């Protein structure tokens, strides 16, 4: 999978992809993230990527031309499954959406800034709009990093233990059960006996009950949801 992220702030996105699981995905050749600087496609006199809003009002609007030239240049090099615009009014990111996107080949992610993008970008160039939650960020970059992480870790072979993404919170509409490691007792705080018992079936059953109980307490809306 290749994810090309179009941004006016590539420096905001460099670090997340150089570390940990995302770096491993790249080193294994399973996922490549390229940061595309939108300014490289700004050919107006002052190389601007934004301008005043027609009709007035506060805030600059990202211009259609640099974005169109950038997306067309990328599309001339390879085919893309989706052109995703990161926006607080997009479709809410959840685990089923991450699962679906992890099955795609190549993606473009466009990061918005300022007051948004010229509506013609959304009408003619973008195929999908994604939000990471009901709050406003100052730009789409951090949201793009979140979306890319959620997608890339699901690609088979990226995680060491193939089953570990399947046992994540949300994969079965349950949140994950508690986990412990050594020591078995710290300041009198004990690990539940069942986990030390070596009895696999009892452990499996305990984990399931804990997951169910936690989901009821914390996220009852997940129970019974059809994805
Ligand atoms: Cl995708 N972008 C911005 N700017 N704010 C957000 C968001 C995206 N998702 C939630 N808030």
PDB file of C-alpha atoms and ligand atoms in Angstrom:
ATOM      1  CA  UNK A   1       0.000   0.000   0.000  1.00  0.00           C
ATOM      2  CA  UNK A   2       1.133   3.506  -0.730  1.00  0.00           C
ATOM      3  CA  UNK A   3      -0.322   6.492   1.133  1.00  0.00           C
ATOM      4  CA  UNK A   4       0.491   9.894  -0.356  1.00  0.00           C
ATOM      5  CA  UNK A   5      -0.277  12.726   2.052  1.00  0.00           C
ATOM      6  CA  UNK A   6      -0.694  16.173   0.525  1.00  0.00           C
ATOM      7  CA  UNK A   7       0.095  18.931   3.033  1.00  0.00           C
ATOM      8  CA  UNK A   8       1.495  22.437   3.413  1.00  0.00           C
ATOM      9  CA  UNK A   9       3.223  21.255   6.617  1.00  0.00           C
ATOM     10  CA  UNK A  10       5.133  18.054   5.781  1.00  0.00           C
ATOM     11  CA  UNK A  11       7.409  18.657   8.786  1.00  0.00           C
ATOM     12  CA  UNK A  12       4.424  18.044  11.087  1.00  0.00           C
ATOM     13  CA  UNK A  13       4.146  14.514   9.701  1.00  0.00           C
ATOM     14  CA  UNK A  14       7.762  13.407   9.396  1.00  0.00           C
ATOM     15  CA  UNK A  15       8.294  11.989  12.862  1.00  0.00           C
ATOM     16  CA  UNK A  16       5.266   9.669  13.229  1.00  0.00           C
ATOM     17  CA  UNK A  17       6.242   7.643  10.185  1.00  0.00           C
ATOM     18  CA  UNK A  18       9.894   7.279  11.150  1.00  0.00           C
ATOM     19  CA  UNK A  19       9.221   5.231  14.263  1.00  0.00           C
ATOM     20  CA  UNK A  20       7.867   2.013  15.651  1.00  0.00           C
ATOM     21  CA  UNK A  21       5.220   0.076  13.773  1.00  0.00           C
ATOM     22  CA  UNK A  22       4.946   2.524  10.884  1.00  0.00           C
ATOM     23  CA  UNK A  23       8.698   2.352  10.318  1.00  0.00           C
ATOM     24  CA  UNK A  24       8.557  -1.427  10.442  1.00  0.00           C
ATOM     25  CA  UNK A  25       5.793  -1.444   7.809  1.00  0.00           C
ATOM     26  CA  UNK A  26       8.019   0.633   5.543  1.00  0.00           C
ATOM     27  CA  UNK A  27      11.153  -1.462   6.201  1.00  0.00           C
ATOM     28  CA  UNK A  28       9.210  -4.627   5.338  1.00  0.00           C
ATOM     29  CA  UNK A  29       7.936  -3.003   2.128  1.00  0.00           C
ATOM     30  CA  UNK A  30       4.316  -3.366   3.246  1.00  0.00           C
ATOM     31  CA  UNK A  31       3.351   0.298   3.379  1.00  0.00           C
ATOM     32  CA  UNK A  32       5.008   3.434   2.107  1.00  0.00           C
ATOM     33  CA  UNK A  33       3.989   6.921   3.205  1.00  0.00           C
ATOM     34  CA  UNK A  34       5.070   9.837   1.023  1.00  0.00           C
ATOM     35  CA  UNK A  35       4.701  13.424   2.151  1.00  0.00           C
ATOM     36  CA  UNK A  36       3.844  15.678  -0.764  1.00  0.00           C
ATOM     37  CA  UNK A  37       4.411  19.415  -0.260  1.00  0.00           C
ATOM     38  CA  UNK A  38       1.479  21.270  -1.796  1.00  0.00           C
ATOM     39  CA  UNK A  39       3.655  24.363  -2.185  1.00  0.00           C
ATOM     40  CA  UNK A  40       5.567  22.537  -4.928  1.00  0.00           C
ATOM     41  CA  UNK A  41       2.391  22.845  -7.012  1.00  0.00           C
ATOM     42  CA  UNK A  42       1.705  26.535  -6.325  1.00  0.00           C
ATOM     43  CA  UNK A  43       2.663  28.358  -9.526  1.00  0.00           C
ATOM     44  CA  UNK A  44       1.007  31.745  -8.923  1.00  0.00           C
ATOM     45  CA  UNK A  45       3.204  34.839  -8.564  1.00  0.00           C
ATOM     46  CA  UNK A  46       3.583  34.485  -4.802  1.00  0.00           C
ATOM     47  CA  UNK A  47       3.367  30.688  -4.731  1.00  0.00           C
ATOM     48  CA  UNK A  48       0.326  30.893  -2.484  1.00  0.00           C
ATOM     49  CA  UNK A  49      -1.790  27.865  -1.702  1.00  0.00           C
ATOM     50  CA  UNK A  50      -4.592  29.880  -0.092  1.00  0.00           C
ATOM     51  CA  UNK A  51      -6.543  33.089  -0.774  1.00  0.00           C
ATOM     52  CA  UNK A  52      -9.352  35.253   0.624  1.00  0.00           C
ATOM     53  CA  UNK A  53     -12.865  33.807   0.600  1.00  0.00           C
ATOM     54  CA  UNK A  54     -15.191  35.109  -2.114  1.00  0.00           C
ATOM     55  CA  UNK A  55     -18.008  36.987  -0.408  1.00  0.00           C
ATOM     56  CA  UNK A  56     -15.781  37.993   2.477  1.00  0.00           C
ATOM     57  CA  UNK A  57     -15.417  36.623   5.966  1.00  0.00           C
ATOM     58  CA  UNK A  58     -12.497  35.720   8.179  1.00  0.00           C
ATOM     59  CA  UNK A  59      -9.989  33.065   7.247  1.00  0.00           C
ATOM     60  CA  UNK A  60      -8.171  31.971   4.151  1.00  0.00           C
ATOM     61  CA  UNK A  61      -9.377  29.225   1.833  1.00  0.00           C
ATOM     62  CA  UNK A  62      -7.098  26.671   0.164  1.00  0.00           C
ATOM     63  CA  UNK A  63      -7.078  27.241  -3.593  1.00  0.00           C
ATOM     64  CA  UNK A  64      -8.336  24.682  -6.081  1.00  0.00           C
ATOM     65  CA  UNK A  65      -5.502  25.000  -8.620  1.00  0.00           C
ATOM     66  CA  UNK A  66      -2.471  23.750  -6.636  1.00  0.00           C
ATOM     67  CA  UNK A  67      -4.535  20.872  -5.236  1.00  0.00           C
ATOM     68  CA  UNK A  68      -5.807  19.905  -8.700  1.00  0.00           C
ATOM     69  CA  UNK A  69      -2.299  20.034 -10.202  1.00  0.00           C
ATOM     70  CA  UNK A  70      -0.893  17.998  -7.320  1.00  0.00           C
ATOM     71  CA  UNK A  71      -3.561  15.278  -7.442  1.00  0.00           C
ATOM     72  CA  UNK A  72      -3.322  15.063 -11.250  1.00  0.00           C
ATOM     73  CA  UNK A  73       0.458  14.722 -11.049  1.00  0.00           C
ATOM     74  CA  UNK A  74       0.139  11.869  -8.537  1.00  0.00           C
ATOM     75  CA  UNK A  75      -2.570  10.161 -10.595  1.00  0.00           C
ATOM     76  CA  UNK A  76      -0.323  10.250 -13.647  1.00  0.00           C
ATOM     77  CA  UNK A  77       2.136   8.037 -11.748  1.00  0.00           C
ATOM     78  CA  UNK A  78      -0.218   5.417 -10.301  1.00  0.00           C
ATOM     79  CA  UNK A  79      -3.868   4.567  -9.734  1.00  0.00           C
ATOM     80  CA  UNK A  80      -5.500   5.438  -6.415  1.00  0.00           C
ATOM     81  CA  UNK A  81      -8.477   3.791  -4.728  1.00  0.00           C
ATOM     82  CA  UNK A  82      -9.549   6.886  -2.801  1.00  0.00           C
ATOM     83  CA  UNK A  83      -8.723  10.567  -2.503  1.00  0.00           C
ATOM     84  CA  UNK A  84      -9.501  11.278   1.148  1.00  0.00           C
ATOM     85  CA  UNK A  85     -10.001  14.807   2.459  1.00  0.00           C
ATOM     86  CA  UNK A  86      -9.418  15.127   6.211  1.00  0.00           C
ATOM     87  CA  UNK A  87     -12.219  17.301   7.544  1.00  0.00           C
ATOM     88  CA  UNK A  88     -14.183  17.626  10.806  1.00  0.00           C
ATOM     89  CA  UNK A  89     -17.389  17.316   8.779  1.00  0.00           C
ATOM     90  CA  UNK A  90     -16.334  14.042   7.155  1.00  0.00           C
ATOM     91  CA  UNK A  91     -17.338  10.454   7.926  1.00  0.00           C
ATOM     92  CA  UNK A  92     -16.309   9.532  11.463  1.00  0.00           C
ATOM     93  CA  UNK A  93     -13.261   7.253  11.655  1.00  0.00           C
ATOM     94  CA  UNK A  94     -13.971   4.016  13.508  1.00  0.00           C
ATOM     95  CA  UNK A  95     -12.516   0.506  13.413  1.00  0.00           C
ATOM     96  CA  UNK A  96     -14.767  -0.777  10.586  1.00  0.00           C
ATOM     97  CA  UNK A  97     -13.683   2.157   8.380  1.00  0.00           C
ATOM     98  CA  UNK A  98     -10.005   1.530   9.204  1.00  0.00           C
ATOM     99  CA  UNK A  99     -10.501  -2.150   8.354  1.00  0.00           C
ATOM    100  CA  UNK A 100     -12.043  -1.282   4.982  1.00  0.00           C
ATOM    101  CA  UNK A 101      -9.309   1.187   4.068  1.00  0.00           C
ATOM    102  CA  UNK A 102      -6.554  -1.268   5.037  1.00  0.00           C
ATOM    103  CA  UNK A 103      -7.704  -3.483   2.144  1.00  0.00           C
ATOM    104  CA  UNK A 104      -7.071  -0.756  -0.446  1.00  0.00           C
ATOM    105  CA  UNK A 105      -4.010  -0.401  -2.647  1.00  0.00           C
ATOM    106  CA  UNK A 106      -3.056   3.251  -2.897  1.00  0.00           C
ATOM    107  CA  UNK A 107      -4.550   6.232  -1.124  1.00  0.00           C
ATOM    108  CA  UNK A 108      -4.210  10.003  -1.353  1.00  0.00           C
ATOM    109  CA  UNK A 109      -4.881  11.919   1.855  1.00  0.00           C
ATOM    110  CA  UNK A 110      -5.388  15.675   1.528  1.00  0.00           C
ATOM    111  CA  UNK A 111      -4.817  17.740   4.675  1.00  0.00           C
ATOM    112  CA  UNK A 112      -6.896  20.884   4.901  1.00  0.00           C
ATOM    113  CA  UNK A 113      -5.855  24.021   6.713  1.00  0.00           C
ATOM    114  CA  UNK A 114      -7.151  27.464   7.509  1.00  0.00           C
ATOM    115  CA  UNK A 115     -10.910  27.807   6.923  1.00  0.00           C
ATOM    116  CA  UNK A 116     -11.110  24.840   4.609  1.00  0.00           C
ATOM    117  CA  UNK A 117     -10.659  24.156   0.913  1.00  0.00           C
ATOM    118  CA  UNK A 118     -12.412  25.603  -2.106  1.00  0.00           C
ATOM    119  CA  UNK A 119     -15.629  23.596  -2.426  1.00  0.00           C
ATOM    120  CA  UNK A 120     -14.705  22.576  -6.003  1.00  0.00           C
ATOM    121  CA  UNK A 121     -11.941  20.377  -4.564  1.00  0.00           C
ATOM    122  CA  UNK A 122     -14.555  18.481  -2.590  1.00  0.00           C
ATOM    123  CA  UNK A 123     -16.951  18.291  -5.536  1.00  0.00           C
ATOM    124  CA  UNK A 124     -14.540  17.191  -8.247  1.00  0.00           C
ATOM    125  CA  UNK A 125     -11.326  15.792  -6.787  1.00  0.00           C
ATOM    126  CA  UNK A 126     -12.083  14.152  -3.445  1.00  0.00           C
ATOM    127  CA  UNK A 127     -13.812  10.756  -3.234  1.00  0.00           C
ATOM    128  CA  UNK A 128     -14.238  10.549   0.522  1.00  0.00           C
ATOM    129  CA  UNK A 129     -14.078  12.825   3.586  1.00  0.00           C
ATOM    130  CA  UNK A 130     -12.941  11.563   6.984  1.00  0.00           C
ATOM    131  CA  UNK A 131     -13.069  13.119  10.480  1.00  0.00           C
ATOM    132  CA  UNK A 132     -11.353  11.703  13.560  1.00  0.00           C
ATOM    133  CA  UNK A 133     -13.864  13.061  16.068  1.00  0.00           C
ATOM    134  CA  UNK A 134     -16.243  15.843  17.024  1.00  0.00           C
ATOM    135  CA  UNK A 135     -13.690  18.499  17.919  1.00  0.00           C
ATOM    136  CA  UNK A 136     -11.713  20.912  15.777  1.00  0.00           C
ATOM    137  CA  UNK A 137      -7.986  20.589  15.087  1.00  0.00           C
ATOM    138  CA  UNK A 138      -5.978  23.413  13.548  1.00  0.00           C
ATOM    139  CA  UNK A 139      -5.222  21.317  10.488  1.00  0.00           C
ATOM    140  CA  UNK A 140      -5.725  17.899   8.944  1.00  0.00           C
ATOM    141  CA  UNK A 141      -2.117  16.746   9.488  1.00  0.00           C
ATOM    142  CA  UNK A 142      -2.495  15.152  12.914  1.00  0.00           C
ATOM    143  CA  UNK A 143      -5.767  13.583  11.803  1.00  0.00           C
ATOM    144  CA  UNK A 144      -3.990  12.169   8.712  1.00  0.00           C
ATOM    145  CA  UNK A 145      -1.325  10.641  10.986  1.00  0.00           C
ATOM    146  CA  UNK A 146      -4.047   9.036  13.114  1.00  0.00           C
ATOM    147  CA  UNK A 147      -5.860   7.660  10.068  1.00  0.00           C
ATOM    148  CA  UNK A 148      -2.637   6.321   8.495  1.00  0.00           C
ATOM    149  CA  UNK A 149      -1.602   4.610  11.736  1.00  0.00           C
ATOM    150  CA  UNK A 150      -5.034   3.000  12.157  1.00  0.00           C
ATOM    151  CA  UNK A 151      -4.854   1.678   8.564  1.00  0.00           C
ATOM    152  CA  UNK A 152      -1.224   0.586   8.309  1.00  0.00           C
ATOM    153  CA  UNK A 153      -1.130  -1.492  11.499  1.00  0.00           C
ATOM    154  CA  UNK A 154      -3.937  -3.648  10.046  1.00  0.00           C
ATOM    155  CA  UNK A 155      -2.018  -4.638   6.907  1.00  0.00           C
ATOM    156  CA  UNK A 156      -1.132  -8.346   7.245  1.00  0.00           C
ATOM    157  CA  UNK A 157       2.493  -8.807   8.260  1.00  0.00           C
ATOM    158  CA  UNK A 158       2.906  -5.345   9.786  1.00  0.00           C
ATOM    159  CA  UNK A 159       2.308  -6.547  13.349  1.00  0.00           C
ATOM    160  CA  UNK A 160       4.562  -9.338  14.586  1.00  0.00           C
ATOM    161  CA  UNK A 161       1.795 -11.531  15.889  1.00  0.00           C
ATOM    162  CA  UNK A 162      -0.686 -11.903  13.039  1.00  0.00           C
ATOM    163  CA  UNK A 163      -3.568 -12.340  15.431  1.00  0.00           C
ATOM    164  CA  UNK A 164      -2.831  -9.323  17.563  1.00  0.00           C
ATOM    165  CA  UNK A 165      -4.751  -6.783  15.474  1.00  0.00           C
ATOM    166  CA  UNK A 166      -7.734  -9.123  15.614  1.00  0.00           C
ATOM    167  CA  UNK A 167      -7.732  -9.038  19.424  1.00  0.00           C
ATOM    168  CA  UNK A 168      -7.666  -5.239  19.533  1.00  0.00           C
ATOM    169  CA  UNK A 169     -10.364  -3.294  21.265  1.00  0.00           C
ATOM    170  CA  UNK A 170     -13.300  -2.680  18.873  1.00  0.00           C
ATOM    171  CA  UNK A 171     -12.524  -5.539  16.468  1.00  0.00           C
ATOM    172  CA  UNK A 172     -15.404  -7.551  17.916  1.00  0.00           C
ATOM    173  CA  UNK A 173     -17.276  -4.488  19.218  1.00  0.00           C
ATOM    174  CA  UNK A 174     -15.781  -5.182  22.650  1.00  0.00           C
ATOM    175  CA  UNK A 175     -13.087  -3.159  24.351  1.00  0.00           C
ATOM    176  CA  UNK A 176      -9.981  -5.088  25.373  1.00  0.00           C
ATOM    177  CA  UNK A 177      -9.718  -6.869  28.746  1.00  0.00           C
ATOM    178  CA  UNK A 178      -7.072  -5.802  31.314  1.00  0.00           C
ATOM    179  CA  UNK A 179      -3.515  -7.099  30.889  1.00  0.00           C
ATOM    180  CA  UNK A 180      -0.701  -7.578  33.430  1.00  0.00           C
ATOM    181  CA  UNK A 181       2.990  -8.433  33.423  1.00  0.00           C
ATOM    182  CA  UNK A 182       5.599  -9.236  36.078  1.00  0.00           C
ATOM    183  CA  UNK A 183       5.754  -8.916  39.028  1.00  0.00           C
ATOM    184  CA  UNK A 184       2.707 -10.904  40.146  1.00  0.00           C
ATOM    185  CA  UNK A 185       2.485  -8.653  43.196  1.00  0.00           C
ATOM    186  CA  UNK A 186       3.608  -5.019  43.578  1.00  0.00           C
ATOM    187  CA  UNK A 187       2.970  -3.081  46.817  1.00  0.00           C
ATOM    188  CA  UNK A 188       0.302  -5.623  47.612  1.00  0.00           C
ATOM    189  CA  UNK A 189      -1.451  -4.969  44.259  1.00  0.00           C
ATOM    190  CA  UNK A 190      -2.093  -8.445  42.917  1.00  0.00           C
ATOM    191  CA  UNK A 191      -2.545  -9.887  39.452  1.00  0.00           C
ATOM    192  CA  UNK A 192      -5.817 -11.897  39.243  1.00  0.00           C
ATOM    193  CA  UNK A 193      -5.142 -15.525  40.201  1.00  0.00           C
ATOM    194  CA  UNK A 194      -6.731 -16.936  37.040  1.00  0.00           C
ATOM    195  CA  UNK A 195      -4.008 -15.355  34.864  1.00  0.00           C
ATOM    196  CA  UNK A 196      -1.325 -17.172  36.876  1.00  0.00           C
ATOM    197  CA  UNK A 197      -3.198 -20.476  36.815  1.00  0.00           C
ATOM    198  CA  UNK A 198      -1.988 -21.676  33.417  1.00  0.00           C
ATOM    199  CA  UNK A 199      -5.567 -22.873  32.714  1.00  0.00           C
ATOM    200  CA  UNK A 200      -6.098 -21.677  29.146  1.00  0.00           C
ATOM    201  CA  UNK A 201      -9.847 -22.162  28.958  1.00  0.00           C
ATOM    202  CA  UNK A 202     -10.480 -20.348  32.253  1.00  0.00           C
ATOM    203  CA  UNK A 203      -8.218 -17.500  31.115  1.00  0.00           C
ATOM    204  CA  UNK A 204     -10.047 -17.179  27.803  1.00  0.00           C
ATOM    205  CA  UNK A 205     -13.393 -17.147  29.608  1.00  0.00           C
ATOM    206  CA  UNK A 206     -12.188 -14.556  32.179  1.00  0.00           C
ATOM    207  CA  UNK A 207     -10.892 -12.263  29.432  1.00  0.00           C
ATOM    208  CA  UNK A 208     -14.145 -12.472  27.551  1.00  0.00           C
ATOM    209  CA  UNK A 209     -16.181 -11.665  30.675  1.00  0.00           C
ATOM    210  CA  UNK A 210     -13.918  -8.739  31.541  1.00  0.00           C
ATOM    211  CA  UNK A 211     -14.198  -7.380  27.986  1.00  0.00           C
ATOM    212  CA  UNK A 212     -17.985  -7.679  28.116  1.00  0.00           C
ATOM    213  CA  UNK A 213     -18.228  -6.044  31.560  1.00  0.00           C
ATOM    214  CA  UNK A 214     -15.939  -3.171  30.541  1.00  0.00           C
ATOM    215  CA  UNK A 215     -17.856  -2.583  27.348  1.00  0.00           C
ATOM    216  CA  UNK A 216     -21.163  -2.485  29.291  1.00  0.00           C
ATOM    217  CA  UNK A 217     -19.704   0.003  31.773  1.00  0.00           C
ATOM    218  CA  UNK A 218     -17.749   2.240  29.442  1.00  0.00           C
ATOM    219  CA  UNK A 219     -19.103   1.911  25.896  1.00  0.00           C
ATOM    220  CA  UNK A 220     -22.577   0.301  25.998  1.00  0.00           C
ATOM    221  CA  UNK A 221     -23.293   1.710  22.531  1.00  0.00           C
ATOM    222  CA  UNK A 222     -20.802  -0.752  21.009  1.00  0.00           C
ATOM    223  CA  UNK A 223     -22.784  -3.810  22.128  1.00  0.00           C
ATOM    224  CA  UNK A 224     -25.047  -5.257  19.490  1.00  0.00           C
ATOM    225  CA  UNK A 225     -23.736  -2.934  16.793  1.00  0.00           C
ATOM    226  CA  UNK A 226     -23.722  -4.334  13.274  1.00  0.00           C
ATOM    227  CA  UNK A 227     -20.766  -3.348  11.119  1.00  0.00           C
TER     228      UNK A 227
HETATM  229 CL1  LIG B   1      -9.924  15.403   9.840  1.00  0.00          CL
HETATM  230  N1  LIG B   1      -9.458  17.884  10.564  1.00  0.00           N
HETATM  231  C1  LIG B   1      -9.550  18.916  11.426  1.00  0.00           C
HETATM  232  N2  LIG B   1      -9.025  20.090  11.081  1.00  0.00           N
HETATM  233  N3  LIG B   1     -10.153  18.815  12.601  1.00  0.00           N
HETATM  234  C2  LIG B   1     -10.662  17.633  12.912  1.00  0.00           C
HETATM  235  C3  LIG B   1     -10.609  16.517  12.075  1.00  0.00           C
HETATM  236  C4  LIG B   1      -9.996  16.692  10.885  1.00  0.00           C
HETATM  237  N4  LIG B   1     -11.224  15.484  12.661  1.00  0.00           N
HETATM  238  C5  LIG B   1     -11.643  15.955  13.830  1.00  0.00           C
HETATM  239  N5  LIG B   1     -11.319  17.243  13.984  1.00  0.00           N
END
